[in-house]
Amino acid sequence: MNRFWCCFFIFWPILAVLVSWYSPDMDWWFPGEPGTPIGSQIDDLFYLILVIVTVVFIGTQIALCYVLWTGVKKQKGKALFTHGSHNLEVIWTIVPSGILMFISLYQLDVWKNFRVQSTFPEAAIEAPVAEVTARQFEWRIRYPAPGKVLKLTPQPDDLYTVNDLHVPTNRPIVIQLRSGDVQHSFFVPDLRIKQDAVPGQVIPILFEVLKGGDYDLTCAELCGWGHYKMRARVLAQPESEFNDYLLGLQQEQNYDGVADEPAPSLAQQTKEVRQ
Amino acid sequence: MSTLNPAMDHSGVHDHGHHELSFVQKYIFSTDHKIIGIQFLITTMLMLLVGGALALGVRWQLAFPWQNMPFFGRFFMAQGGAISPDAYTMLFTMHATVMIFLVIIPVLAGAFGNFLIPLMIGADDMAFPVLNMLSYWFMWPAIFFFGLSFFFGGGPAAGWTSYPLLSALAEAAPGSGTAQTMWLLAVTFIGVSSMMGSVNYLTTIINMRAPGMTLFRMPMTIWGMFITAILQAFALPVLTAAGFMLVADRVFDTCFFIPEGIVVNNADPTRGGGQPLLWQHLFWFYSHPAVYIMLLPAMGMVSDMLSTMCRKPLFGYKPMVYSMAAIAGLGFIVWGHHMFISGMNPALGMTFMISTMMIALPSAIKTFNWIGTIWGGKVEFNTVMLNSVAFVSMFIVGGLSGIFMAAVPVDIYIHDTYFIVAHFHYVLFGATLFGVFGAIQFWFPKMFGRMMNETVGKIHFFLTFVGFNGTFFPMHMLGVAGMPRRYADPYLHPYLEHLLPMNQFMTVCAIIMGFAQILLLGNFILSIFYGPKVGRNPWNGNGLEWFAPSPPPHGNYDVPPVVYRGPYEYSSPLVDDRDYLMQTDYLPPKEPDKESDDSENDSESKET
Ligand code: HEM
Ligand SMILES: [Cu+2]
Ligand SMILES: [Cu+2]
C-alpha cells in the first residue's frame, strides 16, 4: 500500500505534464496567435516562464517522490538524525533568487514599453482613435469626426457606435477607456490586451493590431449580473478602409432622411455594420 | 522573556477542576480554549458544507448553463429551478465569502489556534479566556448577517472583493442594496472576532510559555499562529476602516469611493470626488496578508506533522522560521499585484512585481525544507502523512502559477481569468485545506481521546485529491484560453464555446469531491463516540500537547511541563529504546546536556 501511494504522488504530476503538453492540440490553449506586438512578447514571456516552472515542477515533484520512496523502504532502525544543512540552505536560497531576479528584470522592458504612458509614441497619444465607454452592459464608442482630433469632452460632430470598435491596423494606436457606471475591464483575448475601466478616470490603452479581422471584446471585471454578456468586437482594418468607415459613419449620422439617396459608400457601410 | 517564573505561570492550574460547571458553562459558553477550539472546528466544518454547496451551484451553471438543477433548483429565484444571472453572481460571491471568512480563517486561527496554542506552549489556558469565548461568539452575528443577506435582493453579488461602485451604489445591482450593507457588517463582525483571537494569541504566546520554552523551541505550528496573529493585528484594522468607509458611502452619502457624475442604472448622477481605486488599495492591503493568514498556520502544522510522521527532525528549523517571517513581512508590500491592470500607475506596478517575485523565494525555501524533512525519514502512509504530502505537492503548483501572474506583462492577459482561480484554489484548497484535513486526523485523538478511522480517512483523501485535481488543474488551461472568471455563461462568446465539455468534466470531479466531504464529517462524528480510545501520545510525538492527558482536563496538564529541548528530536541518538524524545523528557546529565544541534554531526555518522 505504501508503494501505491508513492506511485500515486508521482502519477499525478506526470498526468499534469502530459495534459499540459497536449493542451495546445486539444485547443485548450491561447485562443490564437497574438495579434499585437505586445501579444507576441507576452506569449514569449509566458513560454519562458512555463519552461522554467516546468523544470522546477518536475524537479520538486521527483524529489518529493524520491524521498517518499526511500522513506517507505526504510522500515528498520531509526530515521536519519539531522537538523538540516547550512550549505543546502544557502544553495536553495541563492539559486531560486537568481532565477526570480532574472525573470523580474527580463520582463521590465515589455511592461515599460507598452504600459508606462511616458513611453507611448507621441503621435498615438495625441490623436486617440476612439473613446470607449463601458456601461452595464455594453461598450459605447465615440470617434472624432474625420480630420479632427478626439477631445476629452464630447463634441457635436463626434461619431458614435455601440459594441463595434473599428481600429486601423499596422500602426500604434491609443484608445481612451472610460467607465460610465461601475468598474469594467476591456479585454481582447486575441490581442492580449486588458485594461480596467475605472469610473472617474480616463485610461489610455496602447496597442497595434497586426492583421485585419474581427476580434472578440469581452469584459473582465465583475460589473453586475450581466457581466458575462458584454460581448463586442474589435474590427481591425487597413487605414484607408478605416477612414472610409468613419466617412460613412459621418454621412449616416448627418443624413437628414430627405435627400433622394444616401451616398453610395453609406449603403455599403450600413450593410457592413449590420452584419 | 524566555523563561517565566514557574510559580506564577502555573498558579492557574490550582483554580481549575474544583468546582463543577453546568453544561452550558462547560460546552456552550465555555471559556476553556479546548472547547472553544472544538466549537470553532465544528462550526467551520458545517460552513465548509455550506460553501461547498454554493460552489456546486456555480459548477452546475458552468457545466449546464441555464438548465434546471435537479432538486436544489427550487431554492433559486428563476422559474423552473434554473440559476438566474444574478443568482449566479450571488453564488460565487457567497461561496468565496463563506470559504474565506467562515471556513479557512476561523478553522486555522480559531479552531487549531485555540486548541493548540496553550497545549503546545505549556499554558493552562489562553491569556484572556473570556475574550476567547467572545471571539467565538462574535462569529455568530457574522453568520447571521451573511445568512440574512440572502433575503434581500437575492444576496450580495459584488464578489468577495466587493469593488465599488458595484458595491457602493444600491442601484448597481439587485444584490447591491441592503444585502451588501449586511455583507459589510458581517465581515466587520468576523474582523472583530479575528482581532480578539489575535490579541489573545499574541499575549498568550509571548507571556505564557512553560519554563524552558524559549522562542526557538516553539513548534512551527506556534510560529505559524504567532506570525498570523501579528499579520491580523496589523492588517485587519485597514479592512475594518475600509468597510466602515464603504458603509458610510452607502448609508451616510459620503463619497470616499464614489467619483462625480456617475449615472448608474438611470439613477441621479453621483456627487463627490471619491476614488474607487482607494478601495482596492485598502482591501488588498488587508487581503494579501490575509491569504497568508490563510496559509501560515497550515504550513506550521504540516511541518509538525511531517516531522512526527517521518520520525525525523524538521529540516532547517531556523530557515523555516525566518522564511515564514519573510513571507509575512513581504506580504505587506505586495498587495499591488492584484491591481496591475486596475488603472493604478503602471510604474508602481513594477515595484510590486519585484516584491511579489521576492515573496516566491521564502515559499520555495519552505518547500525544499519540507522535502528535506521527509528525506531519510521513515514513511508510513497514514491519513495524516497523505494529506501533508498532498499539501506540499499542491503548494508547489500554487506557488509556481503565482510566478506567471507576478510577471506583469503576462498578468495583463491572465488577470481575472480562470488562471487566477486555479492559482488560489491550489494554495487555499490544495495546500491549506489538505493541511487541515491532516491536522484534524492528527490532533483528533488529543481533542476527544479517540482515533479517527484510517480507512475512511484514506478513501476521503483519495476522492478529494483526485476530485480536486480534476476540478482545478484544467482551470489553468481555461485561463490560458482566455476564459474570464465570474461569467454566468462563458459560452456566449464564440472563442469559449469549445470549452463546455471540459467544464462538464470539471463539474463531475467537483461533485465527487463535494460528496467525499460527507466521509470526513461522518468519520469525525462517529469517531467522537466510537473511535478506539488512545492514551496521551498516540503518535509518539515530542510536543507538549502529547504530554497532557487525552483529552486534556480543564487546565490541561496534570503535571506542569518543563521544557528541555526543541520539539523535533525524533530518532535522537541520546535515547536508544525509542525514536522520540519529548520536550519534557529530562535526561540525567551524564553527557553534558547540550543543545542537540551540537551533537548533529556525530549522530549522523553513527546512523550511516
Ligand atoms: C509563491 C508565491 C505567490 C505569488 C508570486 C502569488 C502571486 C499572485 C498574484 C500576482 C495574484 C494576482 C493575480 C491577478 O489577479 O491577476 C495572486 C492572486 C491570488 N493569490 Fe497568490 N501568489 C502567491 C502565493 C499565494 C498564496 C500562498 C496564497 C494563499 C494562501 C495566494 C492566494 C491568492 C489569492 C486568493 C489570489 C486571488 C484573489 C482574487 O483575485 O480573488 N497566493 N497571487
Ligand atoms: Cu463586466
Ligand atoms: Cu496577493
PDB file of N, CA and C in Angstrom, chain A residues 2 5 8 12 23 27 29 31 42 61 71 75 77-81 83-84 89 92 100 104 107-108 111 115 136 181 183 189 194-196 198 201 218-221 227-228 231, chain B residues 165 172 280 311 316 341-343 346 350 353 357 369 376-379 381 393-394 407-409 412-413 415-416 477 481 486-487 493 495 498 569-572 575 578 600 603 607:
ATOM      1  N   ASN A   2       1.949   1.221   0.774  1.00  0.00           N
ATOM      2  CA  ASN A   2       2.833   2.382   0.812  1.00  0.00           C
ATOM      3  C   ASN A   2       3.370   2.724  -0.558  1.00  0.00           C
ATOM      4  N   TRP A   5       0.926   4.485  -2.770  1.00  0.00           N
ATOM      5  CA  TRP A   5       0.805   5.928  -2.555  1.00  0.00           C
ATOM      6  C   TRP A   5       1.979   6.684  -3.159  1.00  0.00           C
ATOM      7  N   PHE A   8       1.150   6.986  -6.592  1.00  0.00           N
ATOM      8  CA  PHE A   8       0.057   7.942  -6.681  1.00  0.00           C
ATOM      9  C   PHE A   8       0.605   9.364  -6.749  1.00  0.00           C
ATOM     10  N   TRP A  12       0.316  11.766 -10.523  1.00  0.00           N
ATOM     11  CA  TRP A  12      -0.459  12.970 -10.866  1.00  0.00           C
ATOM     12  C   TRP A  12       0.391  14.055 -11.515  1.00  0.00           C
ATOM     13  N   SER A  23      -2.400  20.036 -24.351  1.00  0.00           N
ATOM     14  CA  SER A  23      -3.457  21.048 -24.346  1.00  0.00           C
ATOM     15  C   SER A  23      -3.523  21.869 -25.630  1.00  0.00           C
ATOM     16  N   ASP A  27      -6.810  22.264 -28.253  1.00  0.00           N
ATOM     17  CA  ASP A  27      -7.396  23.595 -28.298  1.00  0.00           C
ATOM     18  C   ASP A  27      -7.788  24.102 -26.916  1.00  0.00           C
ATOM     19  N   TRP A  29      -5.958  26.083 -25.178  1.00  0.00           N
ATOM     20  CA  TRP A  29      -4.761  26.909 -25.094  1.00  0.00           C
ATOM     21  C   TRP A  29      -5.106  28.304 -25.570  1.00  0.00           C
ATOM     22  N   PRO A  31      -6.282  31.449 -27.443  1.00  0.00           N
ATOM     23  CA  PRO A  31      -7.321  31.429 -28.477  1.00  0.00           C
ATOM     24  C   PRO A  31      -6.753  31.565 -29.877  1.00  0.00           C
ATOM     25  N   ILE A  42       4.198  38.970 -24.759  1.00  0.00           N
ATOM     26  CA  ILE A  42       3.561  38.316 -23.611  1.00  0.00           C
ATOM     27  C   ILE A  42       3.660  36.813 -23.768  1.00  0.00           C
ATOM     28  N   GLN A  61       8.750  17.661  -7.774  1.00  0.00           N
ATOM     29  CA  GLN A  61       7.851  16.509  -7.591  1.00  0.00           C
ATOM     30  C   GLN A  61       8.646  15.203  -7.590  1.00  0.00           C
ATOM     31  N   GLY A  71      11.943   6.634   1.910  1.00  0.00           N
ATOM     32  CA  GLY A  71      11.374   6.568   3.253  1.00  0.00           C
ATOM     33  C   GLY A  71      10.508   5.339   3.449  1.00  0.00           C
ATOM     34  N   GLN A  75      12.331   0.730   6.730  1.00  0.00           N
ATOM     35  CA  GLN A  75      11.413   0.446   7.835  1.00  0.00           C
ATOM     36  C   GLN A  75      12.127  -0.007   9.099  1.00  0.00           C
ATOM     37  N   GLY A  77      15.335   0.243  11.958  1.00  0.00           N
ATOM     38  CA  GLY A  77      16.267   1.214  12.512  1.00  0.00           C
ATOM     39  C   GLY A  77      15.638   2.582  12.654  1.00  0.00           C
ATOM     40  N   LYS A  78      16.477   3.548  12.990  1.00  0.00           N
ATOM     41  CA  LYS A  78      15.966   4.895  13.192  1.00  0.00           C
ATOM     42  C   LYS A  78      16.118   5.714  11.934  1.00  0.00           C
ATOM     43  N   ALA A  79      15.330   6.755  11.870  1.00  0.00           N
ATOM     44  CA  ALA A  79      15.462   7.685  10.749  1.00  0.00           C
ATOM     45  C   ALA A  79      16.761   8.459  10.896  1.00  0.00           C
ATOM     46  N   LEU A  80      17.141   9.071   9.811  1.00  0.00           N
ATOM     47  CA  LEU A  80      18.339   9.901   9.810  1.00  0.00           C
ATOM     48  C   LEU A  80      18.161  11.041  10.802  1.00  0.00           C
ATOM     49  N   PHE A  81      19.147  11.247  11.657  1.00  0.00           N
ATOM     50  CA  PHE A  81      19.026  12.319  12.638  1.00  0.00           C
ATOM     51  C   PHE A  81      19.808  13.530  12.166  1.00  0.00           C
ATOM     52  N   HIS A  83      19.391  17.967  11.574  1.00  0.00           N
ATOM     53  CA  HIS A  83      18.544  19.148  11.718  1.00  0.00           C
ATOM     54  C   HIS A  83      18.641  20.082  10.538  1.00  0.00           C
ATOM     55  N   GLY A  84      19.313  19.619   9.488  1.00  0.00           N
ATOM     56  CA  GLY A  84      19.391  20.488   8.323  1.00  0.00           C
ATOM     57  C   GLY A  84      20.824  20.646   7.870  1.00  0.00           C
ATOM     58  N   GLU A  89      20.872  25.023   2.505  1.00  0.00           N
ATOM     59  CA  GLU A  89      20.021  26.215   2.659  1.00  0.00           C
ATOM     60  C   GLU A  89      20.558  27.353   1.816  1.00  0.00           C
ATOM     61  N   TRP A  92      19.851  26.584  -1.898  1.00  0.00           N
ATOM     62  CA  TRP A  92      18.478  26.743  -2.376  1.00  0.00           C
ATOM     63  C   TRP A  92      17.866  28.077  -1.989  1.00  0.00           C
ATOM     64  N   LEU A 100      14.575  34.117  -9.950  1.00  0.00           N
ATOM     65  CA  LEU A 100      13.487  35.083  -9.808  1.00  0.00           C
ATOM     66  C   LEU A 100      13.938  36.476 -10.211  1.00  0.00           C
ATOM     67  N   SER A 104      12.322  38.757 -13.114  1.00  0.00           N
ATOM     68  CA  SER A 104      11.828  40.116 -12.823  1.00  0.00           C
ATOM     69  C   SER A 104      12.426  41.133 -13.777  1.00  0.00           C
ATOM     70  N   GLN A 107      11.514  41.024 -17.783  1.00  0.00           N
ATOM     71  CA  GLN A 107      10.221  41.442 -18.324  1.00  0.00           C
ATOM     72  C   GLN A 107       9.982  42.935 -18.208  1.00  0.00           C
ATOM     73  N   LEU A 108      10.867  43.637 -17.482  1.00  0.00           N
ATOM     74  CA  LEU A 108      10.571  45.030 -17.188  1.00  0.00           C
ATOM     75  C   LEU A 108      10.333  45.852 -18.455  1.00  0.00           C
ATOM     76  N   TRP A 111       6.866  45.633 -20.110  1.00  0.00           N
ATOM     77  CA  TRP A 111       5.887  46.409 -19.355  1.00  0.00           C
ATOM     78  C   TRP A 111       6.073  47.897 -19.592  1.00  0.00           C
ATOM     79  N   ARG A 115       3.080  49.858 -21.342  1.00  0.00           N
ATOM     80  CA  ARG A 115       2.108  50.298 -20.360  1.00  0.00           C
ATOM     81  C   ARG A 115       2.436  51.643 -19.732  1.00  0.00           C
ATOM     82  N   GLN A 136     -23.034  49.234 -18.089  1.00  0.00           N
ATOM     83  CA  GLN A 136     -23.786  48.000 -17.873  1.00  0.00           C
ATOM     84  C   GLN A 136     -24.763  47.845 -19.026  1.00  0.00           C
ATOM     85  N   ASP A 181     -20.437  53.729 -15.574  1.00  0.00           N
ATOM     86  CA  ASP A 181     -21.065  53.456 -14.285  1.00  0.00           C
ATOM     87  C   ASP A 181     -20.101  52.744 -13.343  1.00  0.00           C
ATOM     88  N   GLN A 183     -17.195  49.539 -12.370  1.00  0.00           N
ATOM     89  CA  GLN A 183     -15.943  49.145 -12.996  1.00  0.00           C
ATOM     90  C   GLN A 183     -16.153  48.055 -14.043  1.00  0.00           C
ATOM     91  N   PRO A 189      -8.955  38.976 -25.921  1.00  0.00           N
ATOM     92  CA  PRO A 189      -8.032  37.849 -25.734  1.00  0.00           C
ATOM     93  C   PRO A 189      -7.062  37.662 -26.902  1.00  0.00           C
ATOM     94  N   LYS A 194      -5.637  43.929 -21.921  1.00  0.00           N
ATOM     95  CA  LYS A 194      -6.632  44.059 -20.865  1.00  0.00           C
ATOM     96  C   LYS A 194      -6.365  45.342 -20.103  1.00  0.00           C
ATOM     97  N   GLN A 195      -7.413  46.069 -19.824  1.00  0.00           N
ATOM     98  CA  GLN A 195      -7.279  47.276 -19.011  1.00  0.00           C
ATOM     99  C   GLN A 195      -8.606  47.528 -18.305  1.00  0.00           C
ATOM    100  N   ASP A 196      -8.541  47.722 -17.004  1.00  0.00           N
ATOM    101  CA  ASP A 196      -9.762  48.037 -16.265  1.00  0.00           C
ATOM    102  C   ASP A 196     -10.258  49.428 -16.638  1.00  0.00           C
ATOM    103  N   VAL A 198     -12.160  52.442 -15.060  1.00  0.00           N
ATOM    104  CA  VAL A 198     -12.455  52.895 -13.705  1.00  0.00           C
ATOM    105  C   VAL A 198     -13.319  54.147 -13.762  1.00  0.00           C
ATOM    106  N   GLN A 201     -12.097  57.948 -14.252  1.00  0.00           N
ATOM    107  CA  GLN A 201     -10.746  58.004 -14.786  1.00  0.00           C
ATOM    108  C   GLN A 201     -10.779  57.783 -16.300  1.00  0.00           C
ATOM    109  N   THR A 218     -14.368  41.391 -24.678  1.00  0.00           N
ATOM    110  CA  THR A 218     -15.182  40.957 -23.547  1.00  0.00           C
ATOM    111  C   THR A 218     -14.874  41.838 -22.343  1.00  0.00           C
ATOM    112  N   CYS A 219     -15.677  41.657 -21.303  1.00  0.00           N
ATOM    113  CA  CYS A 219     -15.456  42.404 -20.064  1.00  0.00           C
ATOM    114  C   CYS A 219     -14.825  41.466 -19.044  1.00  0.00           C
ATOM    115  N   ALA A 220     -13.782  41.926 -18.389  1.00  0.00           N
ATOM    116  CA  ALA A 220     -13.067  41.047 -17.471  1.00  0.00           C
ATOM    117  C   ALA A 220     -13.125  41.514 -16.025  1.00  0.00           C
ATOM    118  N   GLU A 221     -14.022  42.432 -15.724  1.00  0.00           N
ATOM    119  CA  GLU A 221     -14.136  42.829 -14.322  1.00  0.00           C
ATOM    120  C   GLU A 221     -15.617  42.793 -13.967  1.00  0.00           C
ATOM    121  N   HIS A 227     -22.576  40.806 -16.486  1.00  0.00           N
ATOM    122  CA  HIS A 227     -21.148  40.875 -16.769  1.00  0.00           C
ATOM    123  C   HIS A 227     -20.752  39.966 -17.936  1.00  0.00           C
ATOM    124  N   TYR A 228     -21.325  38.774 -17.961  1.00  0.00           N
ATOM    125  CA  TYR A 228     -20.909  37.773 -18.963  1.00  0.00           C
ATOM    126  C   TYR A 228     -21.347  38.157 -20.365  1.00  0.00           C
ATOM    127  N   ARG A 231     -20.661  41.270 -24.717  1.00  0.00           N
ATOM    128  CA  ARG A 231     -19.949  40.761 -25.876  1.00  0.00           C
ATOM    129  C   ARG A 231     -19.857  41.835 -26.948  1.00  0.00           C
TER     130      ARG A 231
ATOM    131  N   LEU B 165     -17.713  50.689  -7.817  1.00  0.00           N
ATOM    132  CA  LEU B 165     -19.003  51.194  -7.404  1.00  0.00           C
ATOM    133  C   LEU B 165     -20.088  50.132  -7.353  1.00  0.00           C
ATOM    134  N   ALA B 172     -26.720  49.656  -8.507  1.00  0.00           N
ATOM    135  CA  ALA B 172     -25.821  49.000  -9.449  1.00  0.00           C
ATOM    136  C   ALA B 172     -26.223  47.561  -9.740  1.00  0.00           C
ATOM    137  N   GLN B 280      -9.624  49.358  -3.576  1.00  0.00           N
ATOM    138  CA  GLN B 280      -8.769  48.225  -3.938  1.00  0.00           C
ATOM    139  C   GLN B 280      -7.475  48.251  -3.145  1.00  0.00           C
ATOM    140  N   ARG B 311       9.373  10.527  11.623  1.00  0.00           N
ATOM    141  CA  ARG B 311      10.278  10.269  12.743  1.00  0.00           C
ATOM    142  C   ARG B 311      11.593  10.993  12.523  1.00  0.00           C
ATOM    143  N   GLY B 316      16.037  22.178   8.794  1.00  0.00           N
ATOM    144  CA  GLY B 316      16.204  23.627   8.741  1.00  0.00           C
ATOM    145  C   GLY B 316      15.159  24.388   9.539  1.00  0.00           C
ATOM    146  N   ILE B 341      -3.448  45.836 -13.522  1.00  0.00           N
ATOM    147  CA  ILE B 341      -4.118  46.456 -14.655  1.00  0.00           C
ATOM    148  C   ILE B 341      -5.348  47.230 -14.215  1.00  0.00           C
ATOM    149  N   SER B 342      -5.343  47.656 -12.954  1.00  0.00           N
ATOM    150  CA  SER B 342      -6.534  48.304 -12.413  1.00  0.00           C
ATOM    151  C   SER B 342      -6.600  49.774 -12.781  1.00  0.00           C
ATOM    152  N   GLY B 343      -5.555  50.297 -13.427  1.00  0.00           N
ATOM    153  CA  GLY B 343      -5.527  51.729 -13.644  1.00  0.00           C
ATOM    154  C   GLY B 343      -4.611  52.416 -12.668  1.00  0.00           C
ATOM    155  N   PRO B 346       1.186  52.455 -13.791  1.00  0.00           N
ATOM    156  CA  PRO B 346       1.930  51.254 -14.174  1.00  0.00           C
ATOM    157  C   PRO B 346       3.356  51.220 -13.628  1.00  0.00           C
ATOM    158  N   MET B 350       5.606  47.969 -11.389  1.00  0.00           N
ATOM    159  CA  MET B 350       6.918  47.341 -11.454  1.00  0.00           C
ATOM    160  C   MET B 350       7.465  47.056 -10.063  1.00  0.00           C
ATOM    161  N   MET B 353       5.758  44.198  -8.696  1.00  0.00           N
ATOM    162  CA  MET B 353       6.186  42.975  -9.363  1.00  0.00           C
ATOM    163  C   MET B 353       7.444  42.425  -8.696  1.00  0.00           C
ATOM    164  N   MET B 357       7.772  38.848  -6.823  1.00  0.00           N
ATOM    165  CA  MET B 357       8.726  37.802  -7.194  1.00  0.00           C
ATOM    166  C   MET B 357       9.521  37.364  -5.968  1.00  0.00           C
ATOM    167  N   ASN B 369      12.680  22.652   2.285  1.00  0.00           N
ATOM    168  CA  ASN B 369      12.894  22.127   3.631  1.00  0.00           C
ATOM    169  C   ASN B 369      11.891  21.027   3.986  1.00  0.00           C
ATOM    170  N   GLY B 376      15.290  10.753   4.206  1.00  0.00           N
ATOM    171  CA  GLY B 376      15.957   9.977   5.246  1.00  0.00           C
ATOM    172  C   GLY B 376      15.037   9.579   6.378  1.00  0.00           C
ATOM    173  N   GLY B 377      13.767   9.947   6.279  1.00  0.00           N
ATOM    174  CA  GLY B 377      12.831   9.585   7.332  1.00  0.00           C
ATOM    175  C   GLY B 377      12.193   8.231   7.056  1.00  0.00           C
ATOM    176  N   LYS B 378      11.345   7.821   7.960  1.00  0.00           N
ATOM    177  CA  LYS B 378      10.615   6.569   7.746  1.00  0.00           C
ATOM    178  C   LYS B 378       9.196   6.929   7.343  1.00  0.00           C
ATOM    179  N   VAL B 379       8.793   6.507   6.177  1.00  0.00           N
ATOM    180  CA  VAL B 379       7.491   6.935   5.680  1.00  0.00           C
ATOM    181  C   VAL B 379       6.478   5.816   5.799  1.00  0.00           C
ATOM    182  N   PHE B 381       2.429   5.643   5.079  1.00  0.00           N
ATOM    183  CA  PHE B 381       1.349   6.493   4.596  1.00  0.00           C
ATOM    184  C   PHE B 381       0.071   6.276   5.393  1.00  0.00           C
ATOM    185  N   SER B 393       2.837  18.918  -2.262  1.00  0.00           N
ATOM    186  CA  SER B 393       2.740  18.726  -3.705  1.00  0.00           C
ATOM    187  C   SER B 393       1.852  19.787  -4.356  1.00  0.00           C
ATOM    188  N   MET B 394       0.752  20.124  -3.704  1.00  0.00           N
ATOM    189  CA  MET B 394      -0.176  21.116  -4.273  1.00  0.00           C
ATOM    190  C   MET B 394       0.368  22.526  -4.104  1.00  0.00           C
ATOM    191  N   ALA B 407       4.582  38.092 -13.080  1.00  0.00           N
ATOM    192  CA  ALA B 407       5.197  38.717 -14.242  1.00  0.00           C
ATOM    193  C   ALA B 407       4.177  39.654 -14.863  1.00  0.00           C
ATOM    194  N   VAL B 408       4.373  40.942 -14.676  1.00  0.00           N
ATOM    195  CA  VAL B 408       3.331  41.910 -15.036  1.00  0.00           C
ATOM    196  C   VAL B 408       2.805  41.778 -16.467  1.00  0.00           C
ATOM    197  N   PRO B 409       3.679  41.629 -17.477  1.00  0.00           N
ATOM    198  CA  PRO B 409       3.097  41.565 -18.823  1.00  0.00           C
ATOM    199  C   PRO B 409       2.203  40.345 -19.001  1.00  0.00           C
ATOM    200  N   ILE B 412      -1.223  40.823 -17.674  1.00  0.00           N
ATOM    201  CA  ILE B 412      -2.175  41.565 -18.498  1.00  0.00           C
ATOM    202  C   ILE B 412      -3.167  40.583 -19.100  1.00  0.00           C
ATOM    203  N   TYR B 413      -2.628  39.470 -19.573  1.00  0.00           N
ATOM    204  CA  TYR B 413      -3.503  38.518 -20.235  1.00  0.00           C
ATOM    205  C   TYR B 413      -4.273  37.647 -19.248  1.00  0.00           C
ATOM    206  N   HIS B 415      -4.875  38.014 -15.924  1.00  0.00           N
ATOM    207  CA  HIS B 415      -5.610  38.598 -14.815  1.00  0.00           C
ATOM    208  C   HIS B 415      -7.121  38.416 -15.011  1.00  0.00           C
ATOM    209  N   ASP B 416      -7.789  38.090 -13.916  1.00  0.00           N
ATOM    210  CA  ASP B 416      -9.237  37.901 -13.957  1.00  0.00           C
ATOM    211  C   ASP B 416      -9.690  36.848 -14.964  1.00  0.00           C
ATOM    212  N   MET B 477      -5.797  25.773 -17.899  1.00  0.00           N
ATOM    213  CA  MET B 477      -5.990  25.806 -19.350  1.00  0.00           C
ATOM    214  C   MET B 477      -7.106  26.781 -19.718  1.00  0.00           C
ATOM    215  N   ALA B 481      -6.785  29.885 -22.151  1.00  0.00           N
ATOM    216  CA  ALA B 481      -7.692  30.052 -23.283  1.00  0.00           C
ATOM    217  C   ALA B 481      -8.458  31.375 -23.195  1.00  0.00           C
ATOM    218  N   ARG B 486     -16.006  34.617 -13.221  1.00  0.00           N
ATOM    219  CA  ARG B 486     -17.273  35.251 -12.834  1.00  0.00           C
ATOM    220  C   ARG B 486     -18.248  35.435 -14.000  1.00  0.00           C
ATOM    221  N   TYR B 487     -18.164  34.564 -14.998  1.00  0.00           N
ATOM    222  CA  TYR B 487     -19.100  34.606 -16.118  1.00  0.00           C
ATOM    223  C   TYR B 487     -20.206  33.581 -15.899  1.00  0.00           C
ATOM    224  N   HIS B 493     -19.691  33.574 -25.772  1.00  0.00           N
ATOM    225  CA  HIS B 493     -18.603  34.115 -26.571  1.00  0.00           C
ATOM    226  C   HIS B 493     -18.026  33.003 -27.446  1.00  0.00           C
ATOM    227  N   TYR B 495     -15.309  32.354 -28.862  1.00  0.00           N
ATOM    228  CA  TYR B 495     -13.982  31.766 -28.639  1.00  0.00           C
ATOM    229  C   TYR B 495     -13.941  30.867 -27.405  1.00  0.00           C
ATOM    230  N   HIS B 498     -16.011  26.021 -27.277  1.00  0.00           N
ATOM    231  CA  HIS B 498     -15.497  24.648 -27.266  1.00  0.00           C
ATOM    232  C   HIS B 498     -15.041  24.193 -25.888  1.00  0.00           C
ATOM    233  N   GLU B 569      13.138  16.435  18.222  1.00  0.00           N
ATOM    234  CA  GLU B 569      14.205  15.459  18.465  1.00  0.00           C
ATOM    235  C   GLU B 569      13.732  14.035  18.203  1.00  0.00           C
ATOM    236  N   TYR B 570      13.357  13.784  16.963  1.00  0.00           N
ATOM    237  CA  TYR B 570      12.989  12.412  16.620  1.00  0.00           C
ATOM    238  C   TYR B 570      14.241  11.639  16.247  1.00  0.00           C
ATOM    239  N   SER B 571      14.221  10.335  16.545  1.00  0.00           N
ATOM    240  CA  SER B 571      15.341   9.452  16.216  1.00  0.00           C
ATOM    241  C   SER B 571      16.642   9.953  16.824  1.00  0.00           C
ATOM    242  N   SER B 572      16.532  10.604  17.962  1.00  0.00           N
ATOM    243  CA  SER B 572      17.735  11.140  18.581  1.00  0.00           C
ATOM    244  C   SER B 572      18.617   9.997  19.091  1.00  0.00           C
ATOM    245  N   VAL B 575      18.682   8.688  23.090  1.00  0.00           N
ATOM    246  CA  VAL B 575      17.906   7.603  23.706  1.00  0.00           C
ATOM    247  C   VAL B 575      17.933   6.411  22.768  1.00  0.00           C
ATOM    248  N   ARG B 578      13.717   4.269  22.078  1.00  0.00           N
ATOM    249  CA  ARG B 578      12.592   4.834  21.345  1.00  0.00           C
ATOM    250  C   ARG B 578      13.113   5.882  20.376  1.00  0.00           C
ATOM    251  N   GLU B 600      24.786  16.999  16.279  1.00  0.00           N
ATOM    252  CA  GLU B 600      24.251  16.588  14.983  1.00  0.00           C
ATOM    253  C   GLU B 600      25.231  15.736  14.185  1.00  0.00           C
ATOM    254  N   SER B 603      26.098  12.124  15.496  1.00  0.00           N
ATOM    255  CA  SER B 603      24.954  11.218  15.405  1.00  0.00           C
ATOM    256  C   SER B 603      24.754  10.766  13.968  1.00  0.00           C
ATOM    257  N   GLU B 607      24.587   6.933  12.490  1.00  0.00           N
ATOM    258  CA  GLU B 607      23.443   6.371  11.762  1.00  0.00           C
ATOM    259  C   GLU B 607      23.873   5.634  10.509  1.00  0.00           C
TER     260      GLU B 607
END
